[in-house]
């Protein structure tokens, strides 16, 4: 299975944020949309990523002062990205080896979407359920011949 298949099922819509927004604004989106990460776009170009983990660390270090920071102060700039043609297994390995849970997916120079480790687990569960169903039907003689 390819990243493009997973994105087709999940949808391409991605919440993003601009680098000059405040940490409070990033938190508002993360909480309201129940997501864990926001790709950072500057005039449409992907320049970084900020995740709940970055914000947690900032809060731990600065307490309430964290709210005054900007997204650009905290975001990770050295991005690892995937492309639509990548295999899910490879993308999963990239996230596991780098110890992060989010991967922006590029279509040329444009971001096509984002995949999280949760999306991959969900897709594995769905495939297992389908396989399970076929095996049960086979064992209980639902197929002719
Ligand atoms: P996460 O597990 O996704 O919350 O991210 C853990 C750390 O890795 C945070 O500092 C993120 O900013 C960073 N991070 C998350 N995704 C990526 C990515 N695709 N490329 C580079 N860094 C990332």
PDB file of C-alpha atoms and ligand atoms in Angstrom:
ATOM      1  CA  UNK A   1       0.000   0.000   0.000  1.00  0.00           C
ATOM      2  CA  UNK A   2       1.215   3.466  -0.914  1.00  0.00           C
ATOM      3  CA  UNK A   3       0.998   6.752   0.954  1.00  0.00           C
ATOM      4  CA  UNK A   4      -1.265   8.032  -1.856  1.00  0.00           C
ATOM      5  CA  UNK A   5      -3.825   5.250  -1.060  1.00  0.00           C
ATOM      6  CA  UNK A   6      -3.819   6.089   2.632  1.00  0.00           C
ATOM      7  CA  UNK A   7      -4.244   9.814   1.962  1.00  0.00           C
ATOM      8  CA  UNK A   8      -7.085   9.119  -0.487  1.00  0.00           C
ATOM      9  CA  UNK A   9      -8.969   7.262   2.286  1.00  0.00           C
ATOM     10  CA  UNK A  10      -8.086   9.689   5.048  1.00  0.00           C
ATOM     11  CA  UNK A  11      -8.494  12.894   3.051  1.00  0.00           C
ATOM     12  CA  UNK A  12      -6.039  15.549   2.020  1.00  0.00           C
ATOM     13  CA  UNK A  13      -7.328  18.316   4.261  1.00  0.00           C
ATOM     14  CA  UNK A  14      -4.572  19.450   6.623  1.00  0.00           C
ATOM     15  CA  UNK A  15      -4.647  22.011   9.423  1.00  0.00           C
ATOM     16  CA  UNK A  16      -1.619  24.281   9.158  1.00  0.00           C
ATOM     17  CA  UNK A  17      -0.283  27.368  10.909  1.00  0.00           C
ATOM     18  CA  UNK A  18       1.909  30.331   9.998  1.00  0.00           C
ATOM     19  CA  UNK A  19       5.309  30.923  11.690  1.00  0.00           C
ATOM     20  CA  UNK A  20       4.386  34.312  13.195  1.00  0.00           C
ATOM     21  CA  UNK A  21       1.331  32.963  15.059  1.00  0.00           C
ATOM     22  CA  UNK A  22       1.561  32.569  18.829  1.00  0.00           C
ATOM     23  CA  UNK A  23       1.942  29.294  20.700  1.00  0.00           C
ATOM     24  CA  UNK A  24      -1.497  29.941  22.217  1.00  0.00           C
ATOM     25  CA  UNK A  25      -2.993  30.035  18.696  1.00  0.00           C
ATOM     26  CA  UNK A  26      -1.226  26.775  17.796  1.00  0.00           C
ATOM     27  CA  UNK A  27      -2.580  25.174  20.985  1.00  0.00           C
ATOM     28  CA  UNK A  28      -6.099  26.397  20.189  1.00  0.00           C
ATOM     29  CA  UNK A  29      -6.033  24.655  16.785  1.00  0.00           C
ATOM     30  CA  UNK A  30      -4.432  21.470  18.154  1.00  0.00           C
ATOM     31  CA  UNK A  31      -7.057  21.220  20.912  1.00  0.00           C
ATOM     32  CA  UNK A  32     -10.072  22.232  18.789  1.00  0.00           C
ATOM     33  CA  UNK A  33      -9.217  19.882  15.906  1.00  0.00           C
ATOM     34  CA  UNK A  34      -8.011  17.046  18.161  1.00  0.00           C
ATOM     35  CA  UNK A  35      -4.731  16.675  16.291  1.00  0.00           C
ATOM     36  CA  UNK A  36      -1.116  16.312  17.378  1.00  0.00           C
ATOM     37  CA  UNK A  37       0.824  18.388  14.885  1.00  0.00           C
ATOM     38  CA  UNK A  38       0.674  21.411  12.625  1.00  0.00           C
ATOM     39  CA  UNK A  39       2.825  21.801   9.517  1.00  0.00           C
ATOM     40  CA  UNK A  40       4.072  25.398   9.409  1.00  0.00           C
ATOM     41  CA  UNK A  41       3.507  27.231   6.129  1.00  0.00           C
ATOM     42  CA  UNK A  42       5.132  30.541   5.231  1.00  0.00           C
ATOM     43  CA  UNK A  43       3.388  32.067   2.182  1.00  0.00           C
ATOM     44  CA  UNK A  44       2.267  28.571   1.222  1.00  0.00           C
ATOM     45  CA  UNK A  45       5.716  27.015   1.568  1.00  0.00           C
ATOM     46  CA  UNK A  46       6.360  24.286   4.129  1.00  0.00           C
ATOM     47  CA  UNK A  47       9.026  25.620   6.519  1.00  0.00           C
ATOM     48  CA  UNK A  48       8.598  23.451   9.629  1.00  0.00           C
ATOM     49  CA  UNK A  49       6.387  21.441  11.952  1.00  0.00           C
ATOM     50  CA  UNK A  50       5.169  22.060  15.496  1.00  0.00           C
ATOM     51  CA  UNK A  51       3.715  19.224  17.558  1.00  0.00           C
ATOM     52  CA  UNK A  52       2.116  18.874  20.975  1.00  0.00           C
ATOM     53  CA  UNK A  53       5.427  17.472  22.200  1.00  0.00           C
ATOM     54  CA  UNK A  54       7.251  20.708  21.294  1.00  0.00           C
ATOM     55  CA  UNK A  55       4.612  22.703  23.164  1.00  0.00           C
ATOM     56  CA  UNK A  56       4.746  20.401  26.182  1.00  0.00           C
ATOM     57  CA  UNK A  57       8.539  20.893  26.428  1.00  0.00           C
ATOM     58  CA  UNK A  58       8.145  24.667  26.072  1.00  0.00           C
ATOM     59  CA  UNK A  59       5.553  24.739  28.848  1.00  0.00           C
ATOM     60  CA  UNK A  60       7.752  22.605  31.078  1.00  0.00           C
ATOM     61  CA  UNK A  61      10.629  25.066  30.629  1.00  0.00           C
ATOM     62  CA  UNK A  62       8.758  28.391  30.696  1.00  0.00           C
ATOM     63  CA  UNK A  63       5.471  27.844  32.493  1.00  0.00           C
ATOM     64  CA  UNK A  64       2.786  30.342  31.500  1.00  0.00           C
ATOM     65  CA  UNK A  65       5.495  32.394  29.734  1.00  0.00           C
ATOM     66  CA  UNK A  66       5.280  29.787  26.956  1.00  0.00           C
ATOM     67  CA  UNK A  67       2.140  31.460  25.633  1.00  0.00           C
ATOM     68  CA  UNK A  68       4.106  34.509  24.479  1.00  0.00           C
ATOM     69  CA  UNK A  69       6.416  32.507  22.203  1.00  0.00           C
ATOM     70  CA  UNK A  70       5.836  32.371  18.473  1.00  0.00           C
ATOM     71  CA  UNK A  71       5.480  29.203  16.422  1.00  0.00           C
ATOM     72  CA  UNK A  72       8.740  30.062  14.619  1.00  0.00           C
ATOM     73  CA  UNK A  73      10.614  30.039  17.990  1.00  0.00           C
ATOM     74  CA  UNK A  74       9.653  26.460  18.674  1.00  0.00           C
ATOM     75  CA  UNK A  75       8.985  24.630  15.398  1.00  0.00           C
ATOM     76  CA  UNK A  76      11.338  21.991  14.025  1.00  0.00           C
ATOM     77  CA  UNK A  77      12.864  23.360  10.837  1.00  0.00           C
ATOM     78  CA  UNK A  78      14.896  20.352   9.735  1.00  0.00           C
ATOM     79  CA  UNK A  79      11.989  18.426   8.287  1.00  0.00           C
ATOM     80  CA  UNK A  80      11.761  14.847   7.179  1.00  0.00           C
ATOM     81  CA  UNK A  81       9.033  14.382   4.583  1.00  0.00           C
ATOM     82  CA  UNK A  82       7.494  11.607   2.526  1.00  0.00           C
ATOM     83  CA  UNK A  83       6.170  11.529  -1.029  1.00  0.00           C
ATOM     84  CA  UNK A  84       2.918  10.128  -2.447  1.00  0.00           C
ATOM     85  CA  UNK A  85       4.681   7.167  -4.027  1.00  0.00           C
ATOM     86  CA  UNK A  86       6.298   5.964  -0.767  1.00  0.00           C
ATOM     87  CA  UNK A  87       5.247   2.587   0.640  1.00  0.00           C
ATOM     88  CA  UNK A  88       3.475   2.688   3.996  1.00  0.00           C
ATOM     89  CA  UNK A  89       6.045   0.277   5.474  1.00  0.00           C
ATOM     90  CA  UNK A  90       8.846   2.682   4.626  1.00  0.00           C
ATOM     91  CA  UNK A  91       7.050   5.697   6.052  1.00  0.00           C
ATOM     92  CA  UNK A  92       6.346   3.719   9.220  1.00  0.00           C
ATOM     93  CA  UNK A  93      10.046   2.839   9.522  1.00  0.00           C
ATOM     94  CA  UNK A  94      11.062   6.491   9.002  1.00  0.00           C
ATOM     95  CA  UNK A  95       8.778   7.614  11.841  1.00  0.00           C
ATOM     96  CA  UNK A  96       9.850   4.811  14.176  1.00  0.00           C
ATOM     97  CA  UNK A  97      13.592   5.312  13.541  1.00  0.00           C
ATOM     98  CA  UNK A  98      13.379   9.102  13.947  1.00  0.00           C
ATOM     99  CA  UNK A  99      11.078   8.864  16.979  1.00  0.00           C
ATOM    100  CA  UNK A 100       8.405  11.196  15.645  1.00  0.00           C
ATOM    101  CA  UNK A 101       4.775  10.524  14.828  1.00  0.00           C
ATOM    102  CA  UNK A 102       4.012  12.866  11.957  1.00  0.00           C
ATOM    103  CA  UNK A 103       5.161  13.024   8.355  1.00  0.00           C
ATOM    104  CA  UNK A 104       4.173  15.758   5.887  1.00  0.00           C
ATOM    105  CA  UNK A 105       3.664  14.274   2.436  1.00  0.00           C
ATOM    106  CA  UNK A 106       4.913  16.229  -0.561  1.00  0.00           C
ATOM    107  CA  UNK A 107       3.619  16.345  -4.118  1.00  0.00           C
ATOM    108  CA  UNK A 108       6.513  18.109  -5.797  1.00  0.00           C
ATOM    109  CA  UNK A 109       7.064  21.351  -3.893  1.00  0.00           C
ATOM    110  CA  UNK A 110       3.521  21.409  -2.484  1.00  0.00           C
ATOM    111  CA  UNK A 111       2.374  19.617   0.653  1.00  0.00           C
ATOM    112  CA  UNK A 112      -0.285  17.052  -0.278  1.00  0.00           C
ATOM    113  CA  UNK A 113      -1.231  16.110   3.297  1.00  0.00           C
ATOM    114  CA  UNK A 114       0.106  14.679   6.533  1.00  0.00           C
ATOM    115  CA  UNK A 115       0.254  11.127   7.838  1.00  0.00           C
ATOM    116  CA  UNK A 116       0.487  10.236  11.496  1.00  0.00           C
ATOM    117  CA  UNK A 117       1.534   6.986  13.094  1.00  0.00           C
ATOM    118  CA  UNK A 118      -2.119   6.749  14.227  1.00  0.00           C
ATOM    119  CA  UNK A 119      -3.317   6.803  10.590  1.00  0.00           C
ATOM    120  CA  UNK A 120      -0.981   3.899   9.829  1.00  0.00           C
ATOM    121  CA  UNK A 121      -2.166   1.873  12.828  1.00  0.00           C
ATOM    122  CA  UNK A 122      -5.794   2.520  11.785  1.00  0.00           C
ATOM    123  CA  UNK A 123      -5.075   1.298   8.260  1.00  0.00           C
ATOM    124  CA  UNK A 124      -3.366  -1.866   9.616  1.00  0.00           C
ATOM    125  CA  UNK A 125      -6.399  -2.550  11.847  1.00  0.00           C
ATOM    126  CA  UNK A 126      -8.793  -2.108   8.899  1.00  0.00           C
ATOM    127  CA  UNK A 127      -6.737  -4.484   6.728  1.00  0.00           C
ATOM    128  CA  UNK A 128      -6.613  -7.061   9.542  1.00  0.00           C
ATOM    129  CA  UNK A 129     -10.403  -6.843   9.971  1.00  0.00           C
ATOM    130  CA  UNK A 130     -10.908  -7.438   6.232  1.00  0.00           C
ATOM    131  CA  UNK A 131      -8.476 -10.384   6.242  1.00  0.00           C
ATOM    132  CA  UNK A 132     -10.161 -11.775   9.360  1.00  0.00           C
ATOM    133  CA  UNK A 133     -13.589 -11.543   7.733  1.00  0.00           C
ATOM    134  CA  UNK A 134     -12.401 -13.422   4.615  1.00  0.00           C
ATOM    135  CA  UNK A 135     -10.752 -16.115   6.729  1.00  0.00           C
ATOM    136  CA  UNK A 136     -13.921 -16.603   8.820  1.00  0.00           C
ATOM    137  CA  UNK A 137     -16.064 -16.801   5.664  1.00  0.00           C
ATOM    138  CA  UNK A 138     -13.621 -19.341   4.196  1.00  0.00           C
ATOM    139  CA  UNK A 139     -13.464 -21.494   7.336  1.00  0.00           C
ATOM    140  CA  UNK A 140     -17.243 -21.494   7.790  1.00  0.00           C
ATOM    141  CA  UNK A 141     -17.749 -22.561   4.169  1.00  0.00           C
ATOM    142  CA  UNK A 142     -19.349 -19.397   2.821  1.00  0.00           C
ATOM    143  CA  UNK A 143     -17.409 -19.732  -0.454  1.00  0.00           C
ATOM    144  CA  UNK A 144     -18.671 -22.153  -3.102  1.00  0.00           C
ATOM    145  CA  UNK A 145     -16.537 -25.142  -4.158  1.00  0.00           C
TER     146      UNK A 145
HETATM  147  P1  LIG B   1       5.976  14.007  17.386  1.00  0.00           P
HETATM  148  O1  LIG B   1       6.312  12.640  17.917  1.00  0.00           O
HETATM  149  O2  LIG B   1       5.490  13.950  15.963  1.00  0.00           O
HETATM  150  O3  LIG B   1       5.100  14.795  18.308  1.00  0.00           O
HETATM  151  O4  LIG B   1       7.351  14.824  17.248  1.00  0.00           O
HETATM  152  C1  LIG B   1       8.458  14.704  18.132  1.00  0.00           C
HETATM  153  C2  LIG B   1       9.509  15.741  17.726  1.00  0.00           C
HETATM  154  O5  LIG B   1       9.893  15.552  16.353  1.00  0.00           O
HETATM  155  C3  LIG B   1       9.030  17.205  17.791  1.00  0.00           C
HETATM  156  O6  LIG B   1      10.113  18.008  18.153  1.00  0.00           O
HETATM  157  C4  LIG B   1       8.607  17.526  16.376  1.00  0.00           C
HETATM  158  O7  LIG B   1       8.703  18.904  16.039  1.00  0.00           O
HETATM  159  C5  LIG B   1       9.575  16.702  15.558  1.00  0.00           C
HETATM  160  N1  LIG B   1       8.976  16.210  14.316  1.00  0.00           N
HETATM  161  C6  LIG B   1       7.730  15.701  14.145  1.00  0.00           C
HETATM  162  N2  LIG B   1       7.519  15.339  12.879  1.00  0.00           N
HETATM  163  C7  LIG B   1       8.671  15.619  12.216  1.00  0.00           C
HETATM  164  C8  LIG B   1       9.095  15.481  10.847  1.00  0.00           C
HETATM  165  N3  LIG B   1       8.320  14.932   9.922  1.00  0.00           N
HETATM  166  N4  LIG B   1      10.352  15.908  10.523  1.00  0.00           N
HETATM  167  C9  LIG B   1      11.168  16.436  11.473  1.00  0.00           C
HETATM  168  N5  LIG B   1      10.829  16.588  12.762  1.00  0.00           N
HETATM  169  C10 LIG B   1       9.602  16.189  13.143  1.00  0.00           C
END
